[in-house]
Short mmCIF file of C-alpha atoms in Angstrom, two decimals:
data_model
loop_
_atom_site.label_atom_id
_atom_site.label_comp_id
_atom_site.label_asym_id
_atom_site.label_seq_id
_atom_site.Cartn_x
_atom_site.Cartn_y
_atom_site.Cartn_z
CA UNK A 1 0.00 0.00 0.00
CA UNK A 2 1.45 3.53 -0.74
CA UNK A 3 2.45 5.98 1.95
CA UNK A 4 -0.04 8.00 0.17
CA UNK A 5 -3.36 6.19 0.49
CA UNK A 6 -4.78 7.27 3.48
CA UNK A 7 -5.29 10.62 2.29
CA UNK A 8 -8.39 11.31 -0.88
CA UNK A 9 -6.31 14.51 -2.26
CA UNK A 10 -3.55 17.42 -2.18
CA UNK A 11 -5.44 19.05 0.21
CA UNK A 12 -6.11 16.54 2.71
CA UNK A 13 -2.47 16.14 2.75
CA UNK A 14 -2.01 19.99 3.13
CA UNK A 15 -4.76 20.07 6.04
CA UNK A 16 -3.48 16.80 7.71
CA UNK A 17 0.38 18.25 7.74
CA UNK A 18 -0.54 22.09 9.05
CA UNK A 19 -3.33 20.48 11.67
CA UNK A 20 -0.13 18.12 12.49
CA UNK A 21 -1.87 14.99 11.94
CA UNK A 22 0.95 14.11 10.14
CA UNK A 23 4.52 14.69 10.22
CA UNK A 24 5.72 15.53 6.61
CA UNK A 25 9.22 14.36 7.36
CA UNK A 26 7.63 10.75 8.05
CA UNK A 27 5.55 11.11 4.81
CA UNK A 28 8.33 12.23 3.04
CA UNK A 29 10.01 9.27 3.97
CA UNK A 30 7.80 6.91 3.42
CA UNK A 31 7.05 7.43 -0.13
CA UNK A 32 10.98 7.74 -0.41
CA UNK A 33 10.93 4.06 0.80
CA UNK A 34 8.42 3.30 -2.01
CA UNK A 35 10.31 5.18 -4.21
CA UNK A 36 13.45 2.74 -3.15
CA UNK A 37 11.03 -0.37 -3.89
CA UNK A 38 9.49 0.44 -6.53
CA UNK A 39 11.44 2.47 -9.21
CA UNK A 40 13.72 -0.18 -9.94
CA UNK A 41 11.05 -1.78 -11.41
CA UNK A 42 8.85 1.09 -12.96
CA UNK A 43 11.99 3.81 -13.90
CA UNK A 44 9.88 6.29 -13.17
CA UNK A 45 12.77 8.11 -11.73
CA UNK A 46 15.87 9.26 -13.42
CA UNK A 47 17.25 10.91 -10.05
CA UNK A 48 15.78 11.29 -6.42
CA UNK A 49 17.00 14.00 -4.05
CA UNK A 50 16.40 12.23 -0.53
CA UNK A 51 18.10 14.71 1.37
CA UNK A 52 17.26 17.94 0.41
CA UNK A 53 13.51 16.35 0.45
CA UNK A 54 14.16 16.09 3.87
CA UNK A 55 15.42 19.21 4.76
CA UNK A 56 12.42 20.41 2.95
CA UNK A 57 10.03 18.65 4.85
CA UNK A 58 11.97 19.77 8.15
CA UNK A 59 11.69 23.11 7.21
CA UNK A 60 7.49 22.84 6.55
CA UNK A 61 7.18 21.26 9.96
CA UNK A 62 9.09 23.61 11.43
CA UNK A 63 6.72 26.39 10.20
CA UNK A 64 3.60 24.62 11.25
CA UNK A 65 5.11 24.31 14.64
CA UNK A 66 6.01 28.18 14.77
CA UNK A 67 2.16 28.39 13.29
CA UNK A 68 2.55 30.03 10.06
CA UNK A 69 0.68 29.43 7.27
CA UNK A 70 3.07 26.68 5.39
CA UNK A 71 0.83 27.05 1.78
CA UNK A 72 -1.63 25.45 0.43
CA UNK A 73 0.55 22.68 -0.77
CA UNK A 74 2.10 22.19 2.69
CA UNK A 75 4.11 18.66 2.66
CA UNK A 76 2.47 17.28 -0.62
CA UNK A 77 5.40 15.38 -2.12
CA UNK A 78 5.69 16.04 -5.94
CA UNK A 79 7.99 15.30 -9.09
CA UNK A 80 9.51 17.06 -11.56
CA UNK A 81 9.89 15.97 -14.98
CA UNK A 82 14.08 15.79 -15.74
CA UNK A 83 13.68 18.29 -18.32
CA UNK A 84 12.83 21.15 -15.80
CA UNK A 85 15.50 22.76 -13.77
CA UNK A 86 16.03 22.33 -10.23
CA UNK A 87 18.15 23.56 -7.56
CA UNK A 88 18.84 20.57 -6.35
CA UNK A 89 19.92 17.92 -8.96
CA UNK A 90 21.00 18.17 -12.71
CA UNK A 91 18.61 17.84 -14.97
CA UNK A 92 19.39 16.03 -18.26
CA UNK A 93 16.55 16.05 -20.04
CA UNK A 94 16.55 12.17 -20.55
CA UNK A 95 19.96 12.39 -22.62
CA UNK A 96 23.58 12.60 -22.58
CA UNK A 97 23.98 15.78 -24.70
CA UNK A 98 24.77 18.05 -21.81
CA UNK A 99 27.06 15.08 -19.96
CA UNK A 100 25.92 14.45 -16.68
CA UNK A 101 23.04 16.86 -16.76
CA UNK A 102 22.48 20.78 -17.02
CA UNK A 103 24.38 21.57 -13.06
CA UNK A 104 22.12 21.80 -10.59
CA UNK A 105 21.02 25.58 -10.10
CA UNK A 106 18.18 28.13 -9.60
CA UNK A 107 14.38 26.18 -10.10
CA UNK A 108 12.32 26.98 -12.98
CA UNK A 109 9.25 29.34 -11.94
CA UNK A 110 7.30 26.90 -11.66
CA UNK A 111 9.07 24.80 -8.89
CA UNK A 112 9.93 27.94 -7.06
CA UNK A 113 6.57 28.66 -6.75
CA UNK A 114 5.26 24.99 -5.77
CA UNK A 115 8.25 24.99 -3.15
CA UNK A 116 6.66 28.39 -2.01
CA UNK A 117 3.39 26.91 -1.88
CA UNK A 118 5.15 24.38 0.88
CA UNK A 119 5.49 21.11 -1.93
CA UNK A 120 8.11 19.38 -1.34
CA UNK A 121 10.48 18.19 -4.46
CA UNK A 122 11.24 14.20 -4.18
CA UNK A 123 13.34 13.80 -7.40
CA UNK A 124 13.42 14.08 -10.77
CA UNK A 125 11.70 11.81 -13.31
CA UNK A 126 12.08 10.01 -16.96
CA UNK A 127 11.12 11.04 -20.12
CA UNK A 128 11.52 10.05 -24.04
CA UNK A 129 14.42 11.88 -24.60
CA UNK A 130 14.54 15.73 -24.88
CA UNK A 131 10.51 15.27 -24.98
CA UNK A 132 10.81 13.45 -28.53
CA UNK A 133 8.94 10.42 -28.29
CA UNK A 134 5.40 9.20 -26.92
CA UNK A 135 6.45 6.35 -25.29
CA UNK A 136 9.50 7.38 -22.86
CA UNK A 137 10.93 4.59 -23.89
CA UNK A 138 14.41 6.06 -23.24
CA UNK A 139 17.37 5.00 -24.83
CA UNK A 140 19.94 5.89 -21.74
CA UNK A 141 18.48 5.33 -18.49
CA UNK A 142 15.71 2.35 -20.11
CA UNK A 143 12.14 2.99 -20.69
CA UNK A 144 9.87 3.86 -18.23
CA UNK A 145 7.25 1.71 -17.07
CA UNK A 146 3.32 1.45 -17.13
CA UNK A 147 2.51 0.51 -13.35
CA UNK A 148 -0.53 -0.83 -14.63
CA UNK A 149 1.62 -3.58 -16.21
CA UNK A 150 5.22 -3.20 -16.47
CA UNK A 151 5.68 -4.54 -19.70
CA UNK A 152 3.58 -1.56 -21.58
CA UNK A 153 4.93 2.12 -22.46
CA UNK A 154 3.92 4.54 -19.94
CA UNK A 155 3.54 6.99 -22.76
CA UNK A 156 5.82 10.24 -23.12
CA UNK A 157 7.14 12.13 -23.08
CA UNK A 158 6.15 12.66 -19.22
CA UNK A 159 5.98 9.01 -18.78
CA UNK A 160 7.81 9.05 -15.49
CA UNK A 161 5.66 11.65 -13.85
CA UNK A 162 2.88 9.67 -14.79
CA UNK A 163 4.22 6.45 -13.87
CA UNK A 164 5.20 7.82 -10.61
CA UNK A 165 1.60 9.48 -9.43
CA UNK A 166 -0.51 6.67 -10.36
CA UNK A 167 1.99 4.06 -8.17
CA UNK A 168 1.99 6.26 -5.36
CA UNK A 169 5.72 7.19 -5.69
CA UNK A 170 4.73 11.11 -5.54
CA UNK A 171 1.48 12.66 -4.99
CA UNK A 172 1.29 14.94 -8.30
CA UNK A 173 4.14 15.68 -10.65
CA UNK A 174 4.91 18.38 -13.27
CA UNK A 175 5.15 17.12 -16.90
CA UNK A 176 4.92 19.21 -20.13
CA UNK A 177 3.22 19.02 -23.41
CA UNK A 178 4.44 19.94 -26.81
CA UNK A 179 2.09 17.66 -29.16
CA UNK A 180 0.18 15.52 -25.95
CA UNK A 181 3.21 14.79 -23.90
CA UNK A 182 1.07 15.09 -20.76
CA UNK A 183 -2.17 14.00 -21.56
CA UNK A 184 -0.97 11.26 -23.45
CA UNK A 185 0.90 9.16 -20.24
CA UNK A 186 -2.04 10.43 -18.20
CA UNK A 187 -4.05 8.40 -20.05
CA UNK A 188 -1.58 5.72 -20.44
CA UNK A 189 -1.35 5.34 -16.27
CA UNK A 190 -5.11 5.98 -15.78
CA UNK A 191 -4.75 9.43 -14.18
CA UNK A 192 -5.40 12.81 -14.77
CA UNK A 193 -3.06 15.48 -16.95
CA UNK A 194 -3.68 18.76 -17.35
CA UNK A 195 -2.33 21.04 -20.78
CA UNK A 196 -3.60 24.85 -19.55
CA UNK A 197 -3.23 27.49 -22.00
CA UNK A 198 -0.62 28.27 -23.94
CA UNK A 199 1.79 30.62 -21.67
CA UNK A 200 -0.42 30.52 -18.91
CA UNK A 201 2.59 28.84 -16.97
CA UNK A 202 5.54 30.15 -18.23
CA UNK A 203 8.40 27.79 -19.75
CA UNK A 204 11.37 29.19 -18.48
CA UNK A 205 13.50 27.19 -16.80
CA UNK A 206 12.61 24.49 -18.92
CA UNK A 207 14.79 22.91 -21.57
CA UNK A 208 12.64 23.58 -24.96
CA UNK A 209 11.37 21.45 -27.85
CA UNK A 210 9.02 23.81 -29.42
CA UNK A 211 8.76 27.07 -27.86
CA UNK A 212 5.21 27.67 -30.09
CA UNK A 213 3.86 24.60 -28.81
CA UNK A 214 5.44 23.84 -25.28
CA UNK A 215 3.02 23.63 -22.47
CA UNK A 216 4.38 22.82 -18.27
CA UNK A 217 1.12 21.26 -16.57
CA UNK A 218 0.36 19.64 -13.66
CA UNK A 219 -0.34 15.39 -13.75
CA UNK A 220 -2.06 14.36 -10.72
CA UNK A 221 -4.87 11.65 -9.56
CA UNK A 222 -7.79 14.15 -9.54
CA UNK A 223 -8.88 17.36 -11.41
CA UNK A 224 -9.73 18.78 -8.27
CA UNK A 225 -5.19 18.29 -7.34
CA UNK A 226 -4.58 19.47 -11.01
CA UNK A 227 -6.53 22.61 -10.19
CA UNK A 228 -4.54 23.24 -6.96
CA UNK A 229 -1.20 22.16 -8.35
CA UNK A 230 -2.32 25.27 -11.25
CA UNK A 231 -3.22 27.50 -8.54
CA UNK A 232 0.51 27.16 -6.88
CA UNK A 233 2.04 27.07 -10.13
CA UNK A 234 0.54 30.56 -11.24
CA UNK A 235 1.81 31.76 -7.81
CA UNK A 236 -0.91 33.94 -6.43
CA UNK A 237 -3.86 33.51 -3.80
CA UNK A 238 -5.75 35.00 -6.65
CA UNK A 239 -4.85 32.18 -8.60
CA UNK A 240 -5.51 29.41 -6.06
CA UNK A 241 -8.76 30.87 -5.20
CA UNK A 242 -9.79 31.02 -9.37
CA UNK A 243 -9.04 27.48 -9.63
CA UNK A 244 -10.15 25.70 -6.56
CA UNK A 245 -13.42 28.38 -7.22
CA UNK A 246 -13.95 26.46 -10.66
CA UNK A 247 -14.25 22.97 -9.23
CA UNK A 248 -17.59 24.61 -7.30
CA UNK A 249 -19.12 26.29 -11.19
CA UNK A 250 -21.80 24.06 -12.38
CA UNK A 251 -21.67 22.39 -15.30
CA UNK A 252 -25.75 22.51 -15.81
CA UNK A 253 -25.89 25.13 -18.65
CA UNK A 254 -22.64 24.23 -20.59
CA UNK A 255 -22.90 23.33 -24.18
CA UNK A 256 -20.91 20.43 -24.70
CA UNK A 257 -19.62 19.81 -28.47
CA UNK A 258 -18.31 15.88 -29.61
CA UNK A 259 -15.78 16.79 -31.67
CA UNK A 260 -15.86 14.10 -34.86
CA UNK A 261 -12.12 14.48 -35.39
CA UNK A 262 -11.13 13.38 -32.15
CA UNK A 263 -13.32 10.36 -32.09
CA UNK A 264 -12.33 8.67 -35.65
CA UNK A 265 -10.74 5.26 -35.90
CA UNK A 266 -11.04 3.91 -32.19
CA UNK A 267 -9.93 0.34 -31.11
CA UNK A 268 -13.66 -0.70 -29.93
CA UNK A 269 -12.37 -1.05 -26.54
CA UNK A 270 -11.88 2.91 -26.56
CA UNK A 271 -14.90 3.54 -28.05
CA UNK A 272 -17.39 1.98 -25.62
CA UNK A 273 -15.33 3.61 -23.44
CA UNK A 274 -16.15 6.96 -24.52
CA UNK A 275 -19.50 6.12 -25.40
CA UNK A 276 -19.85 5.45 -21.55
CA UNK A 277 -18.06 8.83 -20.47
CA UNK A 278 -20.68 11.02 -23.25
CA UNK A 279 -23.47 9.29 -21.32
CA UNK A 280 -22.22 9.88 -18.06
CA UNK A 281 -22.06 13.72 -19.11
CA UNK A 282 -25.23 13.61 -20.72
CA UNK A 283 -27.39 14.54 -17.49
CA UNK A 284 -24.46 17.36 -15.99
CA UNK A 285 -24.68 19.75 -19.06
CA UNK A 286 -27.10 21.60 -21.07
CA UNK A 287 -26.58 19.95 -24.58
CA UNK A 288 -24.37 17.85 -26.49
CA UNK A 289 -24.37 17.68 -29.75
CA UNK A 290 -21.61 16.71 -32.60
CA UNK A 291 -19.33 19.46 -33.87
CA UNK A 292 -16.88 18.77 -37.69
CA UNK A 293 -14.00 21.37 -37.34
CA UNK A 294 -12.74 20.43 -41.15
CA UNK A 295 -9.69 23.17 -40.16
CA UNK A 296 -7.98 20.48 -38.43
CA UNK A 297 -7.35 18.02 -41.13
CA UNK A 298 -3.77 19.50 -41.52
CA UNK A 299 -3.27 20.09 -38.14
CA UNK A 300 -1.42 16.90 -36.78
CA UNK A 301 1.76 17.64 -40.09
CA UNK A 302 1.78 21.32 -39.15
CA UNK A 303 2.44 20.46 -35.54
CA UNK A 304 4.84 17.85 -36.44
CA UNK A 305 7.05 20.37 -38.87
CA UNK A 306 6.82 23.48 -36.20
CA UNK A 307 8.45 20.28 -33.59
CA UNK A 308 11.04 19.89 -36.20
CA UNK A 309 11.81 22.80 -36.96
CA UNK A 310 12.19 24.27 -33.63
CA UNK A 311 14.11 21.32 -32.25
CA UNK A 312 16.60 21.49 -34.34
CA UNK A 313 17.24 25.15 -34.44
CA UNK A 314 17.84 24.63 -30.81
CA UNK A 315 19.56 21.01 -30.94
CA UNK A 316 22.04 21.87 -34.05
CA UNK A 317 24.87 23.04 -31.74
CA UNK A 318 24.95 19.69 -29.73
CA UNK A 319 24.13 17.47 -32.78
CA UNK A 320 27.36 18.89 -34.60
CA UNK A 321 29.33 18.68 -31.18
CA UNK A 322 28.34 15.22 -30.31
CA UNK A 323 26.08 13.32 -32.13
CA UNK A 324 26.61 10.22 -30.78
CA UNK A 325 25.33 11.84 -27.38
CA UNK A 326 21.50 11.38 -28.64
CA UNK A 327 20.21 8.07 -28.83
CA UNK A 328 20.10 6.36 -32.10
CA UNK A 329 16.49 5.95 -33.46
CA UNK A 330 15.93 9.83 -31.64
CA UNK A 331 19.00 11.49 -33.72
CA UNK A 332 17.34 10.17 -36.24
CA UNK A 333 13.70 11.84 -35.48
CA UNK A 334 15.96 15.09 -34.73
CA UNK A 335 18.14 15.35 -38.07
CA UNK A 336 15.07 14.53 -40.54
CA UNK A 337 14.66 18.65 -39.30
CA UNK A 338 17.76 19.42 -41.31
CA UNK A 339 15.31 18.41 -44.19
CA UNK A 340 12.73 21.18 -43.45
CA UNK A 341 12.49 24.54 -45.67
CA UNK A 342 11.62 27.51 -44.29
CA UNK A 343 8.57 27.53 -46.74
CA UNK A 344 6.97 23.88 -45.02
CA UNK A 345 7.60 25.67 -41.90
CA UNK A 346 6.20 29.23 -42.55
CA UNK A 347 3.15 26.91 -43.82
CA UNK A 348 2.80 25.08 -41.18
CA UNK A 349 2.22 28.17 -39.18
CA UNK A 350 -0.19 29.62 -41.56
CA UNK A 351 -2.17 26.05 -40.92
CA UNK A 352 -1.53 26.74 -37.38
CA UNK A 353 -4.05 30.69 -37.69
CA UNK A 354 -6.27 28.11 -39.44
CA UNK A 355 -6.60 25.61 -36.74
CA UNK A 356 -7.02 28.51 -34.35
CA UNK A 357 -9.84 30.32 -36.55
CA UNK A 358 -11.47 26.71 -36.77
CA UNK A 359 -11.49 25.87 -32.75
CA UNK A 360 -12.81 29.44 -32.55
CA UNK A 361 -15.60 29.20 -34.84
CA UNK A 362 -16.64 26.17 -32.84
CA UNK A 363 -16.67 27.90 -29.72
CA UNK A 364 -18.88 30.31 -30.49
CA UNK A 365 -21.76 27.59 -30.13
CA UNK A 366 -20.48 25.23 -28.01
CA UNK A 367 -18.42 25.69 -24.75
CA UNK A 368 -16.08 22.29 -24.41
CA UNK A 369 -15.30 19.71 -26.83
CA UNK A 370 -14.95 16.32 -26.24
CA UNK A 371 -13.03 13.60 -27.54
CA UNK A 372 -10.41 10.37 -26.86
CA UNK A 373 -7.35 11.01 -25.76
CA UNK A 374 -5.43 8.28 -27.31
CA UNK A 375 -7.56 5.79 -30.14
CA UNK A 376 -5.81 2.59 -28.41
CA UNK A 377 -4.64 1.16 -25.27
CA UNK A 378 -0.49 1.78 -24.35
CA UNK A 379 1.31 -0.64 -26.56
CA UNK A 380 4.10 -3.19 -25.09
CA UNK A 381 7.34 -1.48 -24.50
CA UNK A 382 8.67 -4.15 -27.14
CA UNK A 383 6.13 -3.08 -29.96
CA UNK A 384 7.16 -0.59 -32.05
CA UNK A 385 3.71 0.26 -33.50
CA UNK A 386 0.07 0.18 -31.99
CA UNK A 387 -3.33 -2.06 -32.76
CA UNK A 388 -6.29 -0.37 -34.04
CA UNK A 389 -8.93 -2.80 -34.00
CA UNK A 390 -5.77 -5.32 -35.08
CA UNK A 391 -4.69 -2.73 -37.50
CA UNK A 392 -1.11 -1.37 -37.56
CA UNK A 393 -0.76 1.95 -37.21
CA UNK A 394 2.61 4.55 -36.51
CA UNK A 395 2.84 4.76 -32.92
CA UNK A 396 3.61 8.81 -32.92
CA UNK A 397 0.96 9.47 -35.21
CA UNK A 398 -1.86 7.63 -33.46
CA UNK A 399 -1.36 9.08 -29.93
CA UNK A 400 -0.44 12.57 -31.28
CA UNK A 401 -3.24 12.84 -33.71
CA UNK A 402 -6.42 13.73 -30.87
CA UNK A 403 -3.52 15.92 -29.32
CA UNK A 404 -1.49 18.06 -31.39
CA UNK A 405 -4.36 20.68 -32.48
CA UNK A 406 -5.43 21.75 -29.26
CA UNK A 407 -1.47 22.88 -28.56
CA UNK A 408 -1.08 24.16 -32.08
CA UNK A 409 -3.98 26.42 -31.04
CA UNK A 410 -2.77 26.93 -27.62
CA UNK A 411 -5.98 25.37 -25.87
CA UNK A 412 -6.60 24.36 -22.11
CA UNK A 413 -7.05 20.00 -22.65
CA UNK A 414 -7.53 17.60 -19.75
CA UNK A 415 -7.25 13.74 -19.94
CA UNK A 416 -9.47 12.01 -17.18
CA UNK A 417 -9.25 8.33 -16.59
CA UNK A 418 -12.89 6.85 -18.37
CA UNK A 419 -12.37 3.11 -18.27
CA UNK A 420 -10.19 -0.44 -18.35
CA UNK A 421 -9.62 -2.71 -20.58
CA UNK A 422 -7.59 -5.35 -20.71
CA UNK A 423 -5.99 -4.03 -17.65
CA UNK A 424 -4.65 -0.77 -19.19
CA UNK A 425 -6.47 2.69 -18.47
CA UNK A 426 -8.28 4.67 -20.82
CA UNK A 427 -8.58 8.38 -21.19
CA UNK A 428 -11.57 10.95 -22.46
CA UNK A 429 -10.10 14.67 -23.20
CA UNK A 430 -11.83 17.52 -22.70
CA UNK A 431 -10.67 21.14 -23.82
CA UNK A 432 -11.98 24.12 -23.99
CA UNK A 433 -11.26 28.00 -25.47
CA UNK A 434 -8.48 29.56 -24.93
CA UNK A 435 -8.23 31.39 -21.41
CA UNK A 436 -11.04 28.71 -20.94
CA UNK A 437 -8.89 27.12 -18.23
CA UNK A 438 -12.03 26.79 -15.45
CA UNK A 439 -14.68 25.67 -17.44
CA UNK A 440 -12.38 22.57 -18.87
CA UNK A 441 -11.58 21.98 -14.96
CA UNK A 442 -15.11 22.29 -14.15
CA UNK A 443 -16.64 19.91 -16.14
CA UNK A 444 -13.74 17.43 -15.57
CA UNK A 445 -14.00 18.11 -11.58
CA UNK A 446 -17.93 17.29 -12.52
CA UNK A 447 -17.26 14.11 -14.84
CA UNK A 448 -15.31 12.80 -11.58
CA UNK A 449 -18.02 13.22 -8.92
CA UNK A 450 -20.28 10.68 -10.76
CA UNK A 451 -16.87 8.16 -12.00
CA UNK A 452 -14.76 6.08 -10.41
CA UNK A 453 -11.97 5.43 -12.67
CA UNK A 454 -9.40 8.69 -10.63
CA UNK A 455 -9.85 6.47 -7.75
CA UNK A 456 -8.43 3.26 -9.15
CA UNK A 457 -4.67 2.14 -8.79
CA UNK A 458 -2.58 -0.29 -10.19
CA UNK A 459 -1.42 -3.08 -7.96
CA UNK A 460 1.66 -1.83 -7.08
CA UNK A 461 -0.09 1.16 -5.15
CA UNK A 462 -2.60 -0.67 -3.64
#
């Protein structure tokens, strides 16, 4: 059983720690102990920094002793994904390019603000390398692991945050999201994986892929967490107020659109799945009714040639210094870049305005969209393509497909846990306008008060 059970959320961990119902330094250490069993099976860590978890966790008890207010995160232990910077390990970004990792030095914004919020930092975890690659199937420190069943992807290119919240070695983690990289493991690991708006959380501090399309969100078991983790994140009472606020909005006289697009060519398994989620909804909203946004058919190559491009304007240096420093089958993803004109990528951003002006025109009649996350379960870490229905299909192309338009347009998408099949967790996404952060939380927060499927774990957490 995880150190972590006892308690339903973030903030029953915040209110058990400042009522001192709990000492964070024993929490702390207990998931550390999980951490210690666990992760050599899972890999959901690439680095874990014990101590100065510790001293953090001294330093929140301390404050609730002296009875001031520790935050609203007080002694809620949390990941980072190892592309992030920290002040207390390297981070390497899942390769070897910058040796033994970019030196430990001053956090990103974002971690400075969850440490602020009282969170305390356990480690840092895997990814596909340099965030290129929906599997995190990682060809330095080994792939990490679904804890649903070890031998399946935990998707990427968060994988290890995700990996690590739903087996109970953290309580929420911070992935990000350049074509799905968050939702996509959320749904992988059957929890929940938040993409806000575009720059709503700001990127520095983190090592880029895509600056257009790069996205740092919260990955936690419950929207209700994600919405607190954004809160902290932002770095304002203001803030934590206007999420935690949203979770309370009803979702009785939203409009709710099923977006065609993101529902075509589902393994049946995923389907029924859905079907079951847009029934589920059916009684909390207004209306739903089926949208066509024909804008998007482009969408998934224009994403995938703004990636490109981008990475390697930013990845030429170390490619020419040391190539062999990437992993094989990734330099190879990376250089096909080289290829790109500056005419396919001008384009792509014109189809990029068009995918905007197409979720827009949408929005004017509906309020949320709704669709899959992924069309198929997470494939074995083995496989190097997934089954649609026993269909082959590219493995980057399937899971990015539902994905890439909302961050091409710089939308707010959630992935919720909907279902189980064969043992492996599936996902529904729901997104929203942009700056339409709350209402996508809302109706998620709502979706979970009448499911089940947040509160399930994988063996290994149980």
């Amino acid at each position: 059983m995880s150190a972590l059970t006892p308690f339903t959320d973030l903030q029953d961990i915040a209110k058990a720690v400042t009522h001192r119902q709990v000492s964070p330094s024993e929490l702390v250490r207990d998931v550390l102990d999980a951490i210690a069993r666990h992760n050599p099976s899972l890999n959901a860590y690439i680095s874990v920094s014990a101590e100065a978890a510790l001293e953090a966790a001294a330093k929140v008890e301390k404050c609730v002793a002296q009875k001031k207010d520790p935050g609203p995160l007080a002694g809620v232990p949390v990941a980072i994904k190892d592309l992030i910077l920290t002040a207390d390990a390297p981070t390497t970004a899942g390769s070897r390019i910058f040796g033994d990792g970019i030196p430990a030095g001053e956090d990103a914004p974002v971690v400075k603000r969850l440490r602020k919020a009282g969170a305390i930092v356990l480690g840092k975890t895997n990814l596909h390398e340099v965030a290129l690659g929906v599997t995190s199937a990682n060809e330095h420190f080994g792939p990490a692991r679904n804890p649903w069943n070890a031998e399946h992807v935990a998707g990427g290119s968060s994988g290890g945050s995700a990996s690590a919240v739903a087996a109970g070695l953290c309580a929420a983690a911070v992935g990000t999201d350049t074509r799905g990289s968050i939702r996509i493991p959320a749904a992988c690991c059957g929890v929940t994986g938040f993409k806000p708006t575009y720059q709503l959380l700001p990127n520095e501090g983190v090592v880029p892929l895509s600056p257009s399309l790069d996205h740092v969100g919260p990955m936690t078991h419950t929207v209700a967490d994600a919405a607190l983790m954004m809160g902290a994140m932002i770095g304002t009472r203001q803030a934590c107020e206007r999420f935690t606020k949203a979770l309370r909005a009803s979702s009785k006289g939203m409009v709710i659109g099923i977006s065609e697009y993101h529902l075509r060519d589902l393994d049946d398994e995923v389907a029924k799945a859905i079907d079951k989620a847009l029934k589920t909804l059916g009684p909390l909203v207004k209306d739903i009714r089926e949208v066509e946004i024909p804008e998007l058919e482009g969408a998934q190559e224009a994403s995938a040639v703004i990636t490109g491009a981008e990475a390697i304007a930013y990845h030429d240096r170390y490619l020419k210094a040391s190539p062999s420093a990437y992993g094989p089958l990734v330099r190879k993803r990376m250089e096909a870049g080289y290829k790109l004109t500056a005419l396919e990528y001008l384009n792509a951003m014109a189809v990029r305005e068009t995918v905007r002006a197409g979720f827009a025109r949408v929005f004017a009649d509906v309020d949320i969209l709704i669709g899959a996350t992924l069309p198929t379960l997470a494939p074995r870490i083995d496989e190097h393509v997934v089954h649609i229905n026993g269909k082959e299909a590219n493995t980057v192309d399937a899971f990015t497909r539902f994905n890439a338009p909302q961050n091409l347009a710089g939308l707010p998408a959630l992935s919720v846990p909907c279902g189980l099949s064969r043992g492996l967790p599936i996902g529904l996404q729901i997104f929203g306008p942009e700056g339409g952060d709350e209402a996508v939380l809302a109706l998620g927060a709502a979706f979970q008060r009448e499911t089940h499927w947040h509160q399930r774990r994988p063996p290994i957490a149980r």
